[in-house]
Coordinates of C-alpha atoms in Angstrom, one line a residue:
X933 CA 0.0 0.0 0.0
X934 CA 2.9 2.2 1.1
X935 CA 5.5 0.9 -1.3
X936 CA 5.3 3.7 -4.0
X937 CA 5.0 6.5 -1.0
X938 CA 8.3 4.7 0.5
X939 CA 10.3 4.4 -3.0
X940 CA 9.7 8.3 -3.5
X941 CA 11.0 9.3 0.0
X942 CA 14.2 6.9 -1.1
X943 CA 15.0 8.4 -4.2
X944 CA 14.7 12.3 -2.6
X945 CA 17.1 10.9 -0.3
X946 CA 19.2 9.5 -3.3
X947 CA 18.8 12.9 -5.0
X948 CA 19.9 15.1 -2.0
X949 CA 23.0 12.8 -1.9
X950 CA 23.0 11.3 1.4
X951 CA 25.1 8.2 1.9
X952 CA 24.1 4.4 0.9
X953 CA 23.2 3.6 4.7
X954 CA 20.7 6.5 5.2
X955 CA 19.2 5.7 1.9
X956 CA 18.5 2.5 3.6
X957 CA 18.1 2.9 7.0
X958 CA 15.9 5.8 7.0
X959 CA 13.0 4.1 4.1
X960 CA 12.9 1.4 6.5
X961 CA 12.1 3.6 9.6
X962 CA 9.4 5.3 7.3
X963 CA 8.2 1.7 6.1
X964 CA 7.9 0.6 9.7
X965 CA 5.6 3.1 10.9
X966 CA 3.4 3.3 7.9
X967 CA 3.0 -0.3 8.7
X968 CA 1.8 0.6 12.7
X969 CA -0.3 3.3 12.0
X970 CA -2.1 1.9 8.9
X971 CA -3.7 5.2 7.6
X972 CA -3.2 7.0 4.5
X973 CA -0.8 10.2 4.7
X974 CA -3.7 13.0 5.2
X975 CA -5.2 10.5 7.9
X976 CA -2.0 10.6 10.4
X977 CA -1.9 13.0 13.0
X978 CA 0.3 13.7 16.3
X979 CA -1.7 11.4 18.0
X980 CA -0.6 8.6 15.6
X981 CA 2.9 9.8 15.7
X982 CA 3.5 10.1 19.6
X983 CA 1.5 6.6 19.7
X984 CA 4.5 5.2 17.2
X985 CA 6.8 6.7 19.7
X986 CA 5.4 5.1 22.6
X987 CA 5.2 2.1 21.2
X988 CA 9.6 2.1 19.8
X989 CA 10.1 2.9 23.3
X990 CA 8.7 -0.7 24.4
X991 CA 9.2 -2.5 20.9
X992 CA 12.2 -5.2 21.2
X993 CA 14.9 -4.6 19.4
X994 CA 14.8 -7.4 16.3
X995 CA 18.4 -7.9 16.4
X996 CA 19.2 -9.1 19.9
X997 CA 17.7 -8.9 23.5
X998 CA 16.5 -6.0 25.3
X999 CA 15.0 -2.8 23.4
X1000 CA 15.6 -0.2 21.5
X1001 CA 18.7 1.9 21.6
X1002 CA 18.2 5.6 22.2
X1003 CA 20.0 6.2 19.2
X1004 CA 18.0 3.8 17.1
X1005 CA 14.9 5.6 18.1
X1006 CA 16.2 9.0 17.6
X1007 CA 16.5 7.7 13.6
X1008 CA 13.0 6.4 13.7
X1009 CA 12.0 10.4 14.7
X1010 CA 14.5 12.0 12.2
X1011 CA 13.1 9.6 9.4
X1012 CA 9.5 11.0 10.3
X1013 CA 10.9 14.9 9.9
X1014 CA 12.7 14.4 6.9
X1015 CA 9.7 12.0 5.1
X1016 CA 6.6 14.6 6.6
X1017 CA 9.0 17.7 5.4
X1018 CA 9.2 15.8 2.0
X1019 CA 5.5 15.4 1.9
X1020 CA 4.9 19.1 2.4
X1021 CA 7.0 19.9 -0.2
X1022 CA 5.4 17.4 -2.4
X1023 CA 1.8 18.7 -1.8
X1024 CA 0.7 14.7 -0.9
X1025 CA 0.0 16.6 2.6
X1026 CA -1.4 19.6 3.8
X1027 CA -0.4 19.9 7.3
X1028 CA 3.5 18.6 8.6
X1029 CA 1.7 16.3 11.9
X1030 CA 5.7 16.3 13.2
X1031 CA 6.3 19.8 12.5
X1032 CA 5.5 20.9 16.3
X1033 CA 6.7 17.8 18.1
X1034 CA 9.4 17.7 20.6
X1035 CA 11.5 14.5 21.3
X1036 CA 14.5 14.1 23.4
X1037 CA 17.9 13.4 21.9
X1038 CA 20.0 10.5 22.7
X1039 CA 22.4 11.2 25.2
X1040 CA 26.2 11.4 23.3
X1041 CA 28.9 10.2 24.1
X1042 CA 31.8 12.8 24.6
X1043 CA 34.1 12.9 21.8
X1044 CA 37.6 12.5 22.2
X1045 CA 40.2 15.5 21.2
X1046 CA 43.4 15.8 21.3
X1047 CA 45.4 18.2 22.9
X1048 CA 47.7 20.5 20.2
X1049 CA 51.0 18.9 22.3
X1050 CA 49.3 15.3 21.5
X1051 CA 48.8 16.2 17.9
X1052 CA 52.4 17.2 17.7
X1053 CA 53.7 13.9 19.2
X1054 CA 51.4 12.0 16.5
X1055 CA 53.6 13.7 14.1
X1056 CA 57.0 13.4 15.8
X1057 CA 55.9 10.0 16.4
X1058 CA 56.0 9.2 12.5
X1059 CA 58.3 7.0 10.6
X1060 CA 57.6 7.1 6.7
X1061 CA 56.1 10.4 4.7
X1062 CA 53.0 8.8 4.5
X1063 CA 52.5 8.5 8.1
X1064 CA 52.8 12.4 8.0
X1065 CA 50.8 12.6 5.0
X1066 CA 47.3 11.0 6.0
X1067 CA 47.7 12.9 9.7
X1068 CA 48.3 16.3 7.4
X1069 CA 45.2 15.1 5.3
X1070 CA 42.9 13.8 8.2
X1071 CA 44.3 16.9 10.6
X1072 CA 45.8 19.9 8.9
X1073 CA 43.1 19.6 6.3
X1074 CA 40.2 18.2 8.5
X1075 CA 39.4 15.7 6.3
X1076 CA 37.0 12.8 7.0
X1077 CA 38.2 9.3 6.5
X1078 CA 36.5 8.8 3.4
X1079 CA 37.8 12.0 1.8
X1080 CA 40.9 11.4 1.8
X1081 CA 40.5 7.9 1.0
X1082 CA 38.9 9.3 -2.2
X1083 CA 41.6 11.9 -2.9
X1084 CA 43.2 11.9 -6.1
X1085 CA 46.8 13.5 -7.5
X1086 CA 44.5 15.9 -9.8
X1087 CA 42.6 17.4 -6.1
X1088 CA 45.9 18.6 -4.7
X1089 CA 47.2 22.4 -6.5
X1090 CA 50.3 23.0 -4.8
X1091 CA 51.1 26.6 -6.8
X1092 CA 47.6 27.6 -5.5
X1093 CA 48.0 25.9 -1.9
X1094 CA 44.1 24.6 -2.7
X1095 CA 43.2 20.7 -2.0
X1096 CA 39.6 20.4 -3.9
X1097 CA 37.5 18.0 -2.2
X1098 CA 35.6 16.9 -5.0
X1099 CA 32.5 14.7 -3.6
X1100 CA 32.6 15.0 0.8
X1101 CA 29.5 14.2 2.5
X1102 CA 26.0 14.9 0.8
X1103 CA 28.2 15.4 -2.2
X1104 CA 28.7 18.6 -1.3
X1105 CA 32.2 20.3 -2.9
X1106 CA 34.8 22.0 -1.2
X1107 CA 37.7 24.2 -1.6
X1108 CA 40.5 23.9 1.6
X1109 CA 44.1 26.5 1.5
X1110 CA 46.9 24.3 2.5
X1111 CA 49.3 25.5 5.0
X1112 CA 53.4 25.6 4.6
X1113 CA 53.3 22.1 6.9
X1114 CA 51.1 20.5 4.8
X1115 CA 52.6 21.2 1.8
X1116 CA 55.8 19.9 3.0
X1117 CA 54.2 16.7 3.9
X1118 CA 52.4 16.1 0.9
X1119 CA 55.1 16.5 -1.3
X1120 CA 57.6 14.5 0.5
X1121 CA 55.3 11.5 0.4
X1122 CA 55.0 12.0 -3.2
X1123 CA 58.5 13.4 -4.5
X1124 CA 60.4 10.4 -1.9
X1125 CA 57.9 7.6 -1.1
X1126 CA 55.1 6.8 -3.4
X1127 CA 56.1 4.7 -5.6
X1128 CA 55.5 5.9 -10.0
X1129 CA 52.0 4.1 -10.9
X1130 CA 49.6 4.8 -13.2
X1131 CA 47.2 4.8 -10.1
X1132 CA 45.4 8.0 -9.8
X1133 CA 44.5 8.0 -6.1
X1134 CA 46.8 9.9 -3.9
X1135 CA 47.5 7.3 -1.0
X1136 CA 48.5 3.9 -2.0
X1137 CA 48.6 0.5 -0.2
X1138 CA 51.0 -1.7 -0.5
X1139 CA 50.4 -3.4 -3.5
X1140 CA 49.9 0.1 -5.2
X1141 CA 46.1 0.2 -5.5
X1142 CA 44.1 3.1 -3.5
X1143 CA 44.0 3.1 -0.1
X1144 CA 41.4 1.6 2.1
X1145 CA 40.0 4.0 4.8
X1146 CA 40.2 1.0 7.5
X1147 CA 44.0 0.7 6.0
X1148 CA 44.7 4.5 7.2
X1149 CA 43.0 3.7 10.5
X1150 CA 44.9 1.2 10.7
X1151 CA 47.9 3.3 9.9
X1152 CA 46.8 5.8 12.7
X1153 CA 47.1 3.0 15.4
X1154 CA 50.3 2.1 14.2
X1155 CA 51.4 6.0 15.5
X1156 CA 49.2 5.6 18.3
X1157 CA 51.2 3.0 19.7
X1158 CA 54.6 4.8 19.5
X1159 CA 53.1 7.0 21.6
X1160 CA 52.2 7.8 25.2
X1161 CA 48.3 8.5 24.0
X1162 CA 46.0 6.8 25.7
X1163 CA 42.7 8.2 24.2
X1164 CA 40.7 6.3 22.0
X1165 CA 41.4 8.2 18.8
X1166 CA 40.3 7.2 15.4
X1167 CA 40.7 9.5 12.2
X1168 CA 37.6 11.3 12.8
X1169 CA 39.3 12.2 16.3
X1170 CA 41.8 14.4 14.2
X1171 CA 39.3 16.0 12.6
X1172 CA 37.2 17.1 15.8
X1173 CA 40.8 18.4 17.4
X1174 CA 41.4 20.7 14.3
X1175 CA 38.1 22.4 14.5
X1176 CA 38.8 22.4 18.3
X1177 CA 42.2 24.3 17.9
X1178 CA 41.1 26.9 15.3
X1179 CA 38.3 27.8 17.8
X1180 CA 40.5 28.1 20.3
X1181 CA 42.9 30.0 18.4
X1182 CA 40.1 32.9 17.5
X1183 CA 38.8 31.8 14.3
X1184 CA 35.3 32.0 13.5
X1185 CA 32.9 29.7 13.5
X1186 CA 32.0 30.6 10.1
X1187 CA 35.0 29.6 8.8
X1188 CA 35.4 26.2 10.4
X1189 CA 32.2 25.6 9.1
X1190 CA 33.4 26.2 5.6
X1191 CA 36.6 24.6 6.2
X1192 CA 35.2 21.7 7.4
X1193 CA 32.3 21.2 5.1
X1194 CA 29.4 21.7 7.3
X1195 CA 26.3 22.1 5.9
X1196 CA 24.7 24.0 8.5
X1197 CA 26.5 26.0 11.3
X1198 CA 24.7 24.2 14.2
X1199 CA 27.2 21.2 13.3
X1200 CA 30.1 23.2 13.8
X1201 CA 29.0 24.9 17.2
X1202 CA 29.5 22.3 19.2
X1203 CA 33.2 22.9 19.1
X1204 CA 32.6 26.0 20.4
X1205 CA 32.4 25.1 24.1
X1206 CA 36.1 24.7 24.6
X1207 CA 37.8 28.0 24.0
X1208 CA 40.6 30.9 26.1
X1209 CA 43.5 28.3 26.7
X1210 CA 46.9 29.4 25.6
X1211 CA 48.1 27.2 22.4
X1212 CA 51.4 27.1 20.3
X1213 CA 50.7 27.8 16.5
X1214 CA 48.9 25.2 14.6
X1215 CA 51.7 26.0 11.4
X1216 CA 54.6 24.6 13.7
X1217 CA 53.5 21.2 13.3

């Protein structure tokens, strides 16, 4: 009954470019409560929405013991906003039911930063240029793991000091001014350890095909190890302490946003809590 409604709210989210396990993920959550409530679209009403909710916060979860996750939930209630927004737009409804509803958000865990003196014994910590390379990439750039996984030769413009992200997240395109450091590193992995290929990607694995983005993880570890470090830190990790440390160093949060490829600001404000300590210059890494 709802399979044409569903299929339509999959390929918007297909259109608007958001990754392969929303596309999936969030039609399901969609599917799932067309299913409970049983109504056609200009039938359902808060009522039938809060009922849904009551009823995720009982419903087992399908994949194990126990319930629901907060989090889990939480995507139910985002697929809802997104579909009855798309609705709207689409004229199959007249009123947005969600529109005035309030939910609570799941509790997050706090993510781990590093200091600006871990981030320099990362790099001092290094033993090959392309050790230095992905922390320039994933740090002094801000990139996320699958960013610079997808980097090619042709996205780094070292007379303009420009790296062109050509596809981040939601597809969305961006433009990021290298520093002296990260110029340095980049061209010392290329110019003295990547090996001549034909390959067009910028990191290479051993056997001289692109990168994985659990294979410069993995690299990260590796560094991890040689340190005294104790924090949990993934490649994502880097990225949260560079918008971190330009906070803290007085940039805007309009610029972070942009240098970090935020779509809206309120993703980049929650740096903004940690600010006023005395740092060493983010260039002298």
């Amino acid at each position: 009954m709802h399979q044409k409604t569903v299929q339509l709210f999959k390929e918007n989210l297909i259109n608007l470019g958001y990754s392969k396990t929303i596309q999936n993920m969030l039609p399901n959550c969609v599917n799932e409560f067309l299913n409970y409530t049983d109504k056609n679209l200009e039938a359902i009403g808060k009522v039938d929405i809060l009922n849904y909710y009551a009823y995720l916060q009982n419903r087992p979860s399908k994949r194990g013991s126990g319930g629901l996750s907060e989090s889990y939930i939480y995507h139910h209630v985002y697929a809802l906003k997104l579909f009855f927004s798309f609705q709207l737009e689409t004229r199959k409804i007249s009123i947005n039911p969600i529109s005035t509803l309030e939910f609570a958000t799941p509790k997050s865990m706090p993510r781990p930063t590093l200091t600006q003196n871990e981030v320099k014994a990362l790099f001092e910590a290094c033993k090959t240029y392309k050790e230095r390379c992905i922390l320039s990439l994933c740090y002094g750039l801000g990139l996320r793991r699958t960013e610079a996984e997808k980097l090619n030769l042709k996205d780094i413009h070292f007379k303009t000091k420009l790296l062109y992200v050509r596809r981040g997240k939601n597809n969305k395109r961006r433009v990021i001014p290298m520093n002296k450091a990260v110029i340095k590193n980049l061209k010392n992995y290329l110019e003295k350890e990547r090996k001549s290929t034909k390959q067009i990607a910028l990191l290479l694995n051993k056997t001289g095909n692109r990168a994985s983005g659990n294979s410069l993880n993995n690299t990260l570890k590796t560094i991890l190890k040689r340190t005294q470090i104790q924090k949990p830190i993934t490649l994502h990790c880097l990225r949260h302490s560079i918008a971190t440390h330009l906070l803290e160093n007085g940039l805007p949060v309009e610029f972070v946003r942009d240098f970090l490829g935020h779509k809206h600001l309120e993703s980049t404000q929650i740096y903004t809590r940690v600010k006023n300590r005395k740092l060493w210059t983010l260039n002298s890494i």
